[in-house]
Tab-separated table of C-alpha atoms in Angstrom:
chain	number	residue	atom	x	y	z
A	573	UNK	CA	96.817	174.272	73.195
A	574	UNK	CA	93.057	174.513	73.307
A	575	UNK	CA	92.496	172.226	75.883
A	576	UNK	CA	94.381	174.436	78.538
A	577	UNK	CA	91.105	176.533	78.787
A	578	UNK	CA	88.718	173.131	80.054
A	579	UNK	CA	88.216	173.558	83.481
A	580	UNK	CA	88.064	170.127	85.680
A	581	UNK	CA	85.575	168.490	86.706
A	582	UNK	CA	83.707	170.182	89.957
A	583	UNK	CA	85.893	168.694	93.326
A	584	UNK	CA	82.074	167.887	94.967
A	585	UNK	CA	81.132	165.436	91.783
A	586	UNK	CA	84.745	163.495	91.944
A	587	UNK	CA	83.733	162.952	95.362
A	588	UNK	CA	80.513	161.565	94.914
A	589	UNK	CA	81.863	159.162	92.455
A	590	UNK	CA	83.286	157.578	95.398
A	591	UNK	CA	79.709	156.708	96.529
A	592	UNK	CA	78.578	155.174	93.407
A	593	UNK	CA	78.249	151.538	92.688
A	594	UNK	CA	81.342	150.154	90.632
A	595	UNK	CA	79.242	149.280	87.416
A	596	UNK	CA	78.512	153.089	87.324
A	597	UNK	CA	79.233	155.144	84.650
A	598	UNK	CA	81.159	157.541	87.088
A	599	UNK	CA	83.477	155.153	88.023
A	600	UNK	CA	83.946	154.210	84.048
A	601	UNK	CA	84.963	157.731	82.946
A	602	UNK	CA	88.002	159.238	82.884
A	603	UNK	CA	87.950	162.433	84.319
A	604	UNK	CA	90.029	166.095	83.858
A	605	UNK	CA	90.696	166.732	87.404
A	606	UNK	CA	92.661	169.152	89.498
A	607	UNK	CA	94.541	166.628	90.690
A	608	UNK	CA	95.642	164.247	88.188
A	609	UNK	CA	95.045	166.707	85.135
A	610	UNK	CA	93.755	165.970	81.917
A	611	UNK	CA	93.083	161.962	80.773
A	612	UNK	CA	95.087	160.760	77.999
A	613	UNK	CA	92.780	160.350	74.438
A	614	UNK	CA	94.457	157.918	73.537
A	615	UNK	CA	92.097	155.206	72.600
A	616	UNK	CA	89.370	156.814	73.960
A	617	UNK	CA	85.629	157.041	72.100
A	618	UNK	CA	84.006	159.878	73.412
A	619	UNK	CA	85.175	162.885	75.234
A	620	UNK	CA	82.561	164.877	76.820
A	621	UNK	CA	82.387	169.120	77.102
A	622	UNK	CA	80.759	171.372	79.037
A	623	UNK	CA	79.992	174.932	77.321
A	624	UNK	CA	79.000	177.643	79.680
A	625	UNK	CA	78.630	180.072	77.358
A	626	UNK	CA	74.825	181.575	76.741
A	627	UNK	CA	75.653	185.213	75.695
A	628	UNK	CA	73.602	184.681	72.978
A	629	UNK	CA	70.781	183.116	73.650
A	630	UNK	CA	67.307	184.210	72.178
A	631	UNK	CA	65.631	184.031	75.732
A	632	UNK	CA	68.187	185.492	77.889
A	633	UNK	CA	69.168	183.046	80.451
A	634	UNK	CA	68.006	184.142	84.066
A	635	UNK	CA	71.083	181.373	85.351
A	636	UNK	CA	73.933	179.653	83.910
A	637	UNK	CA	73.146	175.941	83.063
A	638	UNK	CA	74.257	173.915	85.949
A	639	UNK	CA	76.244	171.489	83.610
A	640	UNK	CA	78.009	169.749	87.243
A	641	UNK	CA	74.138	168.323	88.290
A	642	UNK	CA	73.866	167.015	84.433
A	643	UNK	CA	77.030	165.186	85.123
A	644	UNK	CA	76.210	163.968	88.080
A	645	UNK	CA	72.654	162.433	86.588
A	646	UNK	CA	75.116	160.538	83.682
A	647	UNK	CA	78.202	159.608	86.595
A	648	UNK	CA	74.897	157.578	88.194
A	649	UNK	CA	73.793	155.728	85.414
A	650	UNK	CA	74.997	152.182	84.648
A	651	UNK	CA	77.265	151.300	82.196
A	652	UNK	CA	76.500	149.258	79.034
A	653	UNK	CA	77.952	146.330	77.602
A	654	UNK	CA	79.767	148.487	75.805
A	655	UNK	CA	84.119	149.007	74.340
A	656	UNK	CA	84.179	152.418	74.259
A	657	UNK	CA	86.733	154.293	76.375
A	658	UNK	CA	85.161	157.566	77.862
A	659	UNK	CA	86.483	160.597	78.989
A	660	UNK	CA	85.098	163.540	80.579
A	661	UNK	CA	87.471	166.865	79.503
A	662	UNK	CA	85.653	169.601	82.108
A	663	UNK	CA	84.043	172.707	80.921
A	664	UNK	CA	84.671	175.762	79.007
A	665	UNK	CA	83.139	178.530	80.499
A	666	UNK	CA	82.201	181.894	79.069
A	667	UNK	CA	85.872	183.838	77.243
A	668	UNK	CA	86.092	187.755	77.122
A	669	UNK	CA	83.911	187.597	74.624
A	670	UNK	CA	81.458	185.265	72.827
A	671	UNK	CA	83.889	184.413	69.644
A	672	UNK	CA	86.743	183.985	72.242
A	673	UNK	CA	83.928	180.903	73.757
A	674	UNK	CA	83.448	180.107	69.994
A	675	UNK	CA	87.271	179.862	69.190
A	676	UNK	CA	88.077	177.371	72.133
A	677	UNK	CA	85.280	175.113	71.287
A	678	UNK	CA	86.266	175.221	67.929
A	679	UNK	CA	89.630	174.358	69.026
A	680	UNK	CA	88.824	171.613	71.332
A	681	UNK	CA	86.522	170.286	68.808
A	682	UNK	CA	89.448	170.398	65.781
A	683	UNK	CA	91.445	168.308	68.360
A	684	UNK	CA	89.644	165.795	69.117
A	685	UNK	CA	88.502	164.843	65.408
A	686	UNK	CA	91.942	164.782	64.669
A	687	UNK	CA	92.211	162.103	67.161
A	688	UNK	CA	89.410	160.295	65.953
A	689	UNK	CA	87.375	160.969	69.232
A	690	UNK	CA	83.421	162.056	69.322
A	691	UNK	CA	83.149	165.049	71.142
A	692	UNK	CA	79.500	164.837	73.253
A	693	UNK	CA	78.826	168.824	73.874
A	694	UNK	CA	75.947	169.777	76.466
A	695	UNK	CA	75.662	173.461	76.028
A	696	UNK	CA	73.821	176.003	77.474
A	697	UNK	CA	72.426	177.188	74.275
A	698	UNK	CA	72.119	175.590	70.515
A	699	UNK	CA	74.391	178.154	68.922
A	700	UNK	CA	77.392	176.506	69.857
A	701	UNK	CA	76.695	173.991	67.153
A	702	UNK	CA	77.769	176.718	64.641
A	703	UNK	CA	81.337	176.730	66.221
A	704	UNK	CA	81.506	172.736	66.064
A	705	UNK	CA	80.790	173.529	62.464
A	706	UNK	CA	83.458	175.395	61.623
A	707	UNK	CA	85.923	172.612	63.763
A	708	UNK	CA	85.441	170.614	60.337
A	709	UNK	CA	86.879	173.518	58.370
A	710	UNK	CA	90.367	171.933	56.604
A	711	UNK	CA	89.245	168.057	57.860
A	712	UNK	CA	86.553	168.062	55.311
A	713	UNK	CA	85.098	169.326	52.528
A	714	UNK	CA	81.469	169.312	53.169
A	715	UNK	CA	79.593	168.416	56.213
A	716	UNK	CA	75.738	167.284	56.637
A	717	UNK	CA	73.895	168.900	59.885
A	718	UNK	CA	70.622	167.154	61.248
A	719	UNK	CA	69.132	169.305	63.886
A	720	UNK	CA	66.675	168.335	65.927
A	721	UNK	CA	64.351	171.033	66.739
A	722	UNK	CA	60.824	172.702	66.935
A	723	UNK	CA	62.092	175.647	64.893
A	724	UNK	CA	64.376	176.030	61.426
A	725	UNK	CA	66.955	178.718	63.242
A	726	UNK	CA	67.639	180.749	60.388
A	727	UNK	CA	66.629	184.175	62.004
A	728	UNK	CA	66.134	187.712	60.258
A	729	UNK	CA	67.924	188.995	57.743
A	730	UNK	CA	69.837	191.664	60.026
A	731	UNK	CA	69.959	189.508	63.207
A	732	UNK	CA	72.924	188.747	64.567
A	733	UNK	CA	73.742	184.901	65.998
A	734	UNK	CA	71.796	183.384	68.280
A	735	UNK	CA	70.317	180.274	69.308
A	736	UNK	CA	67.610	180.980	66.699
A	737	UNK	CA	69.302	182.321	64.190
A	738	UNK	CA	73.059	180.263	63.876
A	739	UNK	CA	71.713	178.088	60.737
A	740	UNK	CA	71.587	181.092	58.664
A	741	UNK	CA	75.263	181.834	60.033
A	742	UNK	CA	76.274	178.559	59.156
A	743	UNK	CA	74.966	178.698	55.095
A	744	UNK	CA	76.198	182.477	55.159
A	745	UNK	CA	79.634	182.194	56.570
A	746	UNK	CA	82.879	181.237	54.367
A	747	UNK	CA	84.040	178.949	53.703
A	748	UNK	CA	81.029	177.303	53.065
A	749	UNK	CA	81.201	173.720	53.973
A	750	UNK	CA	77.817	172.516	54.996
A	751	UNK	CA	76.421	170.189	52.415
A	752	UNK	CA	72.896	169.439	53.534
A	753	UNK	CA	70.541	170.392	56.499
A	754	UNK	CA	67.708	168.394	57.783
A	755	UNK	CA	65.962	169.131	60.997
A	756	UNK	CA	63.671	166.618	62.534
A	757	UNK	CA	60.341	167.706	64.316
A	758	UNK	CA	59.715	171.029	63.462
A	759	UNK	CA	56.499	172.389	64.693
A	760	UNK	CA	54.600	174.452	61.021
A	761	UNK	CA	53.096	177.433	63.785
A	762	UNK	CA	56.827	178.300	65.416
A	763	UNK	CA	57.682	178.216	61.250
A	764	UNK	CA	57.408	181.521	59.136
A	765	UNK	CA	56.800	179.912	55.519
A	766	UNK	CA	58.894	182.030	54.178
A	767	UNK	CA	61.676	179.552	55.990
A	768	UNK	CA	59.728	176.417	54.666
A	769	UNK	CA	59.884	177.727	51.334
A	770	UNK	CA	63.568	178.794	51.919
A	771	UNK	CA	64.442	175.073	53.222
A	772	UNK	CA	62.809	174.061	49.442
A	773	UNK	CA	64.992	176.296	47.284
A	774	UNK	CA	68.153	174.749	49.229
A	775	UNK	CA	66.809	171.636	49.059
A	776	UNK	CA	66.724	170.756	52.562
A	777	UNK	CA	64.991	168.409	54.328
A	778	UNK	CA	62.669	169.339	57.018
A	779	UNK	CA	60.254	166.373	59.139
A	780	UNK	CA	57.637	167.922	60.944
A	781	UNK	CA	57.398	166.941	64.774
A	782	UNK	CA	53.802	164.714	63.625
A	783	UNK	CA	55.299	162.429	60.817
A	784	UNK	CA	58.690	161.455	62.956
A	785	UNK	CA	56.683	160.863	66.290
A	786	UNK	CA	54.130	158.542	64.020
A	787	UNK	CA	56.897	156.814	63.088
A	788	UNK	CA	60.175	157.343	64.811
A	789	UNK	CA	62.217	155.241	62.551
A	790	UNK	CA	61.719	157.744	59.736
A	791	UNK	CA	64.525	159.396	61.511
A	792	UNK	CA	67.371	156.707	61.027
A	793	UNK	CA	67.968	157.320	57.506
A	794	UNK	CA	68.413	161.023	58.054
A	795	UNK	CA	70.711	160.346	60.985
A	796	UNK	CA	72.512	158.033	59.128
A	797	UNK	CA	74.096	160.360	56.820
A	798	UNK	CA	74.819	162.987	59.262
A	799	UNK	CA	77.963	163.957	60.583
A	800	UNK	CA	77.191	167.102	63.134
A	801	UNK	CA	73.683	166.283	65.379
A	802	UNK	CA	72.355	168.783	67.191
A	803	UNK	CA	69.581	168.865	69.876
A	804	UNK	CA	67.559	171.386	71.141
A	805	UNK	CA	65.260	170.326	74.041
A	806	UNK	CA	63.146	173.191	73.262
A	807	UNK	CA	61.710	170.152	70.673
A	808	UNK	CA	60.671	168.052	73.697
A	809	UNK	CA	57.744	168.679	75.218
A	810	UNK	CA	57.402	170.866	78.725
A	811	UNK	CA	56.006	168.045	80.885
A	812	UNK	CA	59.043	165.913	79.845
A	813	UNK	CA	61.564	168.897	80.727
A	814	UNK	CA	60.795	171.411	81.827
A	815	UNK	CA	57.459	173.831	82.861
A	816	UNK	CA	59.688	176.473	81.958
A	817	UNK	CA	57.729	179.143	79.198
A	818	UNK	CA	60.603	178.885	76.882
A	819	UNK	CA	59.122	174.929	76.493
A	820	UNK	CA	56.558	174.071	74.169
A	821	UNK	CA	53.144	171.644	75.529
A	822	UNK	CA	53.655	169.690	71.844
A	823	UNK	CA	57.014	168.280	71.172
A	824	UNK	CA	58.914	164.740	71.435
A	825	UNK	CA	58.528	162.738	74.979
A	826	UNK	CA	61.627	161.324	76.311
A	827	UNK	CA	61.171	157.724	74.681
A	828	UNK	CA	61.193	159.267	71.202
A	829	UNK	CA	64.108	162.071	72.038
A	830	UNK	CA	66.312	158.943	73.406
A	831	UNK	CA	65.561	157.003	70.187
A	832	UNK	CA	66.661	159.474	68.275
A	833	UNK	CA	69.781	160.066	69.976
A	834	UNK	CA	70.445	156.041	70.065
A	835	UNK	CA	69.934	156.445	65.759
A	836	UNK	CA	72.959	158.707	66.088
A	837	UNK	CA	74.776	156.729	67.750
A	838	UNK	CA	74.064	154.089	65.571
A	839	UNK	CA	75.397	155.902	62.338
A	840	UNK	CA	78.561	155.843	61.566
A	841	UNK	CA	79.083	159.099	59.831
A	842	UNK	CA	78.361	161.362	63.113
A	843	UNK	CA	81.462	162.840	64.308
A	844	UNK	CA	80.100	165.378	67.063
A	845	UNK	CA	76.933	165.621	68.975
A	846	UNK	CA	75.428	168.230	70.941
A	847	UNK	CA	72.529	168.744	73.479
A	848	UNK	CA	71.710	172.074	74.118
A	849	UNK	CA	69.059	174.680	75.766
A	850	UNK	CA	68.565	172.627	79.049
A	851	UNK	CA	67.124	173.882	82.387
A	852	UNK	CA	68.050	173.860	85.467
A	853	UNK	CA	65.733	171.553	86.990
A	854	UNK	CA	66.201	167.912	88.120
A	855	UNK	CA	64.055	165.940	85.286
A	856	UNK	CA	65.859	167.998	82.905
A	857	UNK	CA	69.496	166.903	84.080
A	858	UNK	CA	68.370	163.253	84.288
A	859	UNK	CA	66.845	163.516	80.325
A	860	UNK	CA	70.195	164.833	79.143
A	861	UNK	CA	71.851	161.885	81.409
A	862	UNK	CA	69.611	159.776	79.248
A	863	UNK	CA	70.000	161.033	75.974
A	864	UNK	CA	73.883	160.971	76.048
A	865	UNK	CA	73.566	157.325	77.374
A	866	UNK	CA	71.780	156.176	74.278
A	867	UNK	CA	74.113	157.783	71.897
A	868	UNK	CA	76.825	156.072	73.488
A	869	UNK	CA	74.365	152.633	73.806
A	870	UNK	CA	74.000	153.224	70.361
A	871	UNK	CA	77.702	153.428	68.997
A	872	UNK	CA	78.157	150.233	70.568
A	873	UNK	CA	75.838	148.958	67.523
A	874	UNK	CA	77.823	150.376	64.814
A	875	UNK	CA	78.034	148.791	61.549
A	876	UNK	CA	80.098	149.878	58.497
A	877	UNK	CA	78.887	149.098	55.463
A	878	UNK	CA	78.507	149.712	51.874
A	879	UNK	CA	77.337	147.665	48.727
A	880	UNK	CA	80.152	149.268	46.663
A	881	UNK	CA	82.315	147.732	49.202
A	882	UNK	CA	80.800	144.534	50.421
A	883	UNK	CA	78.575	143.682	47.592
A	884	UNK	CA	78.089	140.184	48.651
A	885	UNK	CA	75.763	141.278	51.735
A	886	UNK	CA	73.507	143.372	49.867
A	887	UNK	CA	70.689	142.656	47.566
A	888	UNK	CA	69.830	145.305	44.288
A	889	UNK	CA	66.910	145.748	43.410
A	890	UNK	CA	66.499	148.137	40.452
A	891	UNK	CA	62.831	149.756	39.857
A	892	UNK	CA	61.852	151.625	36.626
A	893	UNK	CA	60.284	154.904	36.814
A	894	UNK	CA	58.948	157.408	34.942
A	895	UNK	CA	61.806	160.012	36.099
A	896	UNK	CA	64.541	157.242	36.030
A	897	UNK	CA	65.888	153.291	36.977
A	898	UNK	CA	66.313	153.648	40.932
A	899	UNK	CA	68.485	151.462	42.104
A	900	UNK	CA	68.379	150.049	45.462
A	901	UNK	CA	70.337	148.021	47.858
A	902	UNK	CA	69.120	146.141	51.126
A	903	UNK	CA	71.855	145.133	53.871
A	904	UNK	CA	71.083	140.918	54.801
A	905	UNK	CA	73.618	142.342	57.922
A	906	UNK	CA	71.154	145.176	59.058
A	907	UNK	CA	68.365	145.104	56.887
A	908	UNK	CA	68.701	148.875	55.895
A	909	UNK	CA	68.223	150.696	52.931
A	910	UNK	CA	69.722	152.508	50.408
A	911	UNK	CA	68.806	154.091	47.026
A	912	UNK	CA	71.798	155.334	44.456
A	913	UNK	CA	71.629	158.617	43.392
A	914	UNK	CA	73.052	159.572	39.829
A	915	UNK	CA	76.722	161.318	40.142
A	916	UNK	CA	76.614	164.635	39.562
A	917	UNK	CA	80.361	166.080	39.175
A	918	UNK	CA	80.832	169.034	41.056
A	919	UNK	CA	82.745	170.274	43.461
A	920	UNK	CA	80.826	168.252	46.007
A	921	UNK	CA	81.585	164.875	44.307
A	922	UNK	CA	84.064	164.425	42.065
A	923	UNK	CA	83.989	160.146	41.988
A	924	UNK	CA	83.081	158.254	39.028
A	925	UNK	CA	80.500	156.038	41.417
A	926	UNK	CA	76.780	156.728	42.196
A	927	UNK	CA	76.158	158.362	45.340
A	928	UNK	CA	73.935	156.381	48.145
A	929	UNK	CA	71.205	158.027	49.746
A	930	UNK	CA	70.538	156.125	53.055
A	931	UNK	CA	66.527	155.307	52.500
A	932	UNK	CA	63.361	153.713	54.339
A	933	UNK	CA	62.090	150.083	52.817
A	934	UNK	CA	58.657	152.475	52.400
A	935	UNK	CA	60.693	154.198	49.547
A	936	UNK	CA	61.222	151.212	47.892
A	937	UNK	CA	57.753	150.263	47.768
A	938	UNK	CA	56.600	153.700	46.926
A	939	UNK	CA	59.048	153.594	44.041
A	940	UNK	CA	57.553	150.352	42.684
A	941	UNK	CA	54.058	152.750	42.887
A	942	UNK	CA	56.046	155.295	40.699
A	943	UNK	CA	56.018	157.521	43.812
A	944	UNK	CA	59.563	159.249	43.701
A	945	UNK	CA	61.114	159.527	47.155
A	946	UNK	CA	61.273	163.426	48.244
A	947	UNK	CA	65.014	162.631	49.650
A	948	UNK	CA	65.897	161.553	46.524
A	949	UNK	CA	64.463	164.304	44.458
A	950	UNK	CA	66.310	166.715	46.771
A	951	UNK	CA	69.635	164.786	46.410
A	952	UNK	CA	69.212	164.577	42.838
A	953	UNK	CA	68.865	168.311	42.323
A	954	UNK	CA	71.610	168.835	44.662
A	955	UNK	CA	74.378	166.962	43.754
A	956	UNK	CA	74.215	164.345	46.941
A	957	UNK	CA	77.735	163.617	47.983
């Protein structure tokens, strides 16, 4: 069994527990232990991983990330009003090799999605998300990946893996289940345009760091239909992390990097979430603290709904264009938006109903201006499943 590899949870951090107020989140979560084991999953919403595994990072790491001081920054923060059922598995820490990392956390990963459980990774460095990838392998047939980063990650030609490069190992590898990519805040100068042109011909969708931060709830949409979410802190900004020359002076601050995480909490389709390429400093532990309390603040706000299933709480609204009727539907439960995208039958989507493309209210207004949403275009082409 895969989860014989977690290690428990550092002796010194159990023990400060005992220190903590009761409405803590330390004394909420149930911990893998020396002593009593692993917790049972049963019922439990979240299960929380440590990776130590940073082999193959881009900038070598000088330390490994100290993943027991990021716990203890989350064990101090106070709980929500929240249902969920928390656990904390351990780590994994570095195998013989790097696949023999890979492999467990695919494992682990596999597991828990069988048992319906959202597996929050903090990692060392972002190219663990490609082995959470391949954890959907057999549980379904395609996946959508939202990363959130400064740079696209697709590497050289002839590189092998790393934390800059796994997104070309992920559209490369077989069997190829990854549907769509989107990455949110990319930075153009850290971008060869020979990647922005290759995110184009794939039809991917990319946000640059200047249109999500003038708006931050351009990102819910894209959040909404994901199912792996991935964050690299490399897309925050140094004076909010780190002063470390792998950070960046332009980048997210930690109010906009929380709401994002809080979207993804929100949506109902993300199954795994990661937060990688931390430092070992104390404002960075508390930030990751932070972020993984939002995503579970915002799962406590999840609503699942659909106007092909609930048709009552939505209101249609169908606009002519000059390309073709768009058809729209606005949630009276949540006010959100989405547009209907033409089936295409493929492999990808083999139903006889239109697929929904989660949307903005702006892109029904710029439809009424015969402005064609870009997302929809893209979806269109594709084959949106």
């Amino acid at each position: 069994m895969a989860f014989d590899f977690l290690v428990p949870v550092n002796d010194k951090i159990l023990a400060h527990c005992e220190l903590l107020p009761a409405q803590a989140l330390g004394n909420k979560i149930h911990k893998h232990s020396e002593r009593k084991g692993l917790p049972v999953l049963a019922n439990a919403s979240f299960a929380l991983i440590g990776v130590n595994e940073s082999r193959n990072a881009f900038e070598k790491k000088p330390k490994s990330l100290n993943i027991s001081d990021i716990r203890l920054q989350l064990y101090k923060l106070m709980i929500g009003n929240w249902n969920s059922t928390i656990v904390d598995l351990g780590d994994i820490e570095e195998g013989e090799t790097v696949e023999d990392t890979y492999f467990v956390v695919r494992q682990v990963v596999a597991e828990l999605l069988e048992e319906d459980v959202i597996p929050i990774v903090i990692g060392a460095t972002q190219d663990i998300t490609y082995p959470t990838y391949r954890a959907f392998d057999g549980l379904r047939n395609m996946v959508n990946l939202v990363s959130v980063d400064s740079r696209f990650d697709f590497g050289q030609e002839d590189e092998l893996i790393s934390s800059h490069s796994y997104i070309s190992k992920i559209i490369t590898d077989q069997p190829n289940n990854l549907f769509n990519f989107s990455n949110l805040g990319y930075q153009s100068y850290f971008c060869a345009q020979e990647e922005k042109d290759l995110m184009d011909r794939l039809f991917f969708d990319g946000y640059r760091l200047g249109e999500i931060s003038s708006d931050i709830s351009l990102a819910e949409p894209v959040l909404r239909d994901a199912h792996i979410v991935s964050i690299d802190l490399r897309s925050v900004k140094a004076s909010e992390v780190s002063f470390s020359e792998n950070f960046s002076p332009n980048g997210f601050d930690g109010k906009e990097i929380c709401s994002i995480a809080r979207y993804a909490g929100i949506s109902d389709k993300v199954k795994v979430f990661g937060v990688y390429e931390g430092e070992n400093s104390p404002q960075c532990y508390q930030l990751i603290a932070q972020i993984i309390w939002y995503f579970i603040e915002g799962h406590n706000y999840r609503v699942v709904e659909s106007p092909f299933i609930k048709s009552e709480n939505f209101t249609k609204f169908i606009v002519p264009t000059d390309a073709d009727d768009l058809i729209f539907h606005k949630s009276s439960m949540t006010n959100r938006w989405w547009v209907e995208v033409p089936t295409i039958l493929t492999s990808h989507n083999k139903s006889e109903l239109a697929a929904l493309l989660p949307c903005t209210e702006k892109d029904y207004y710029d439809a009424c201006n015969q402005i064609i949403p870009e997302r929809w275009y893209k979806a269109y082409k594709k084959g949106f499943n």
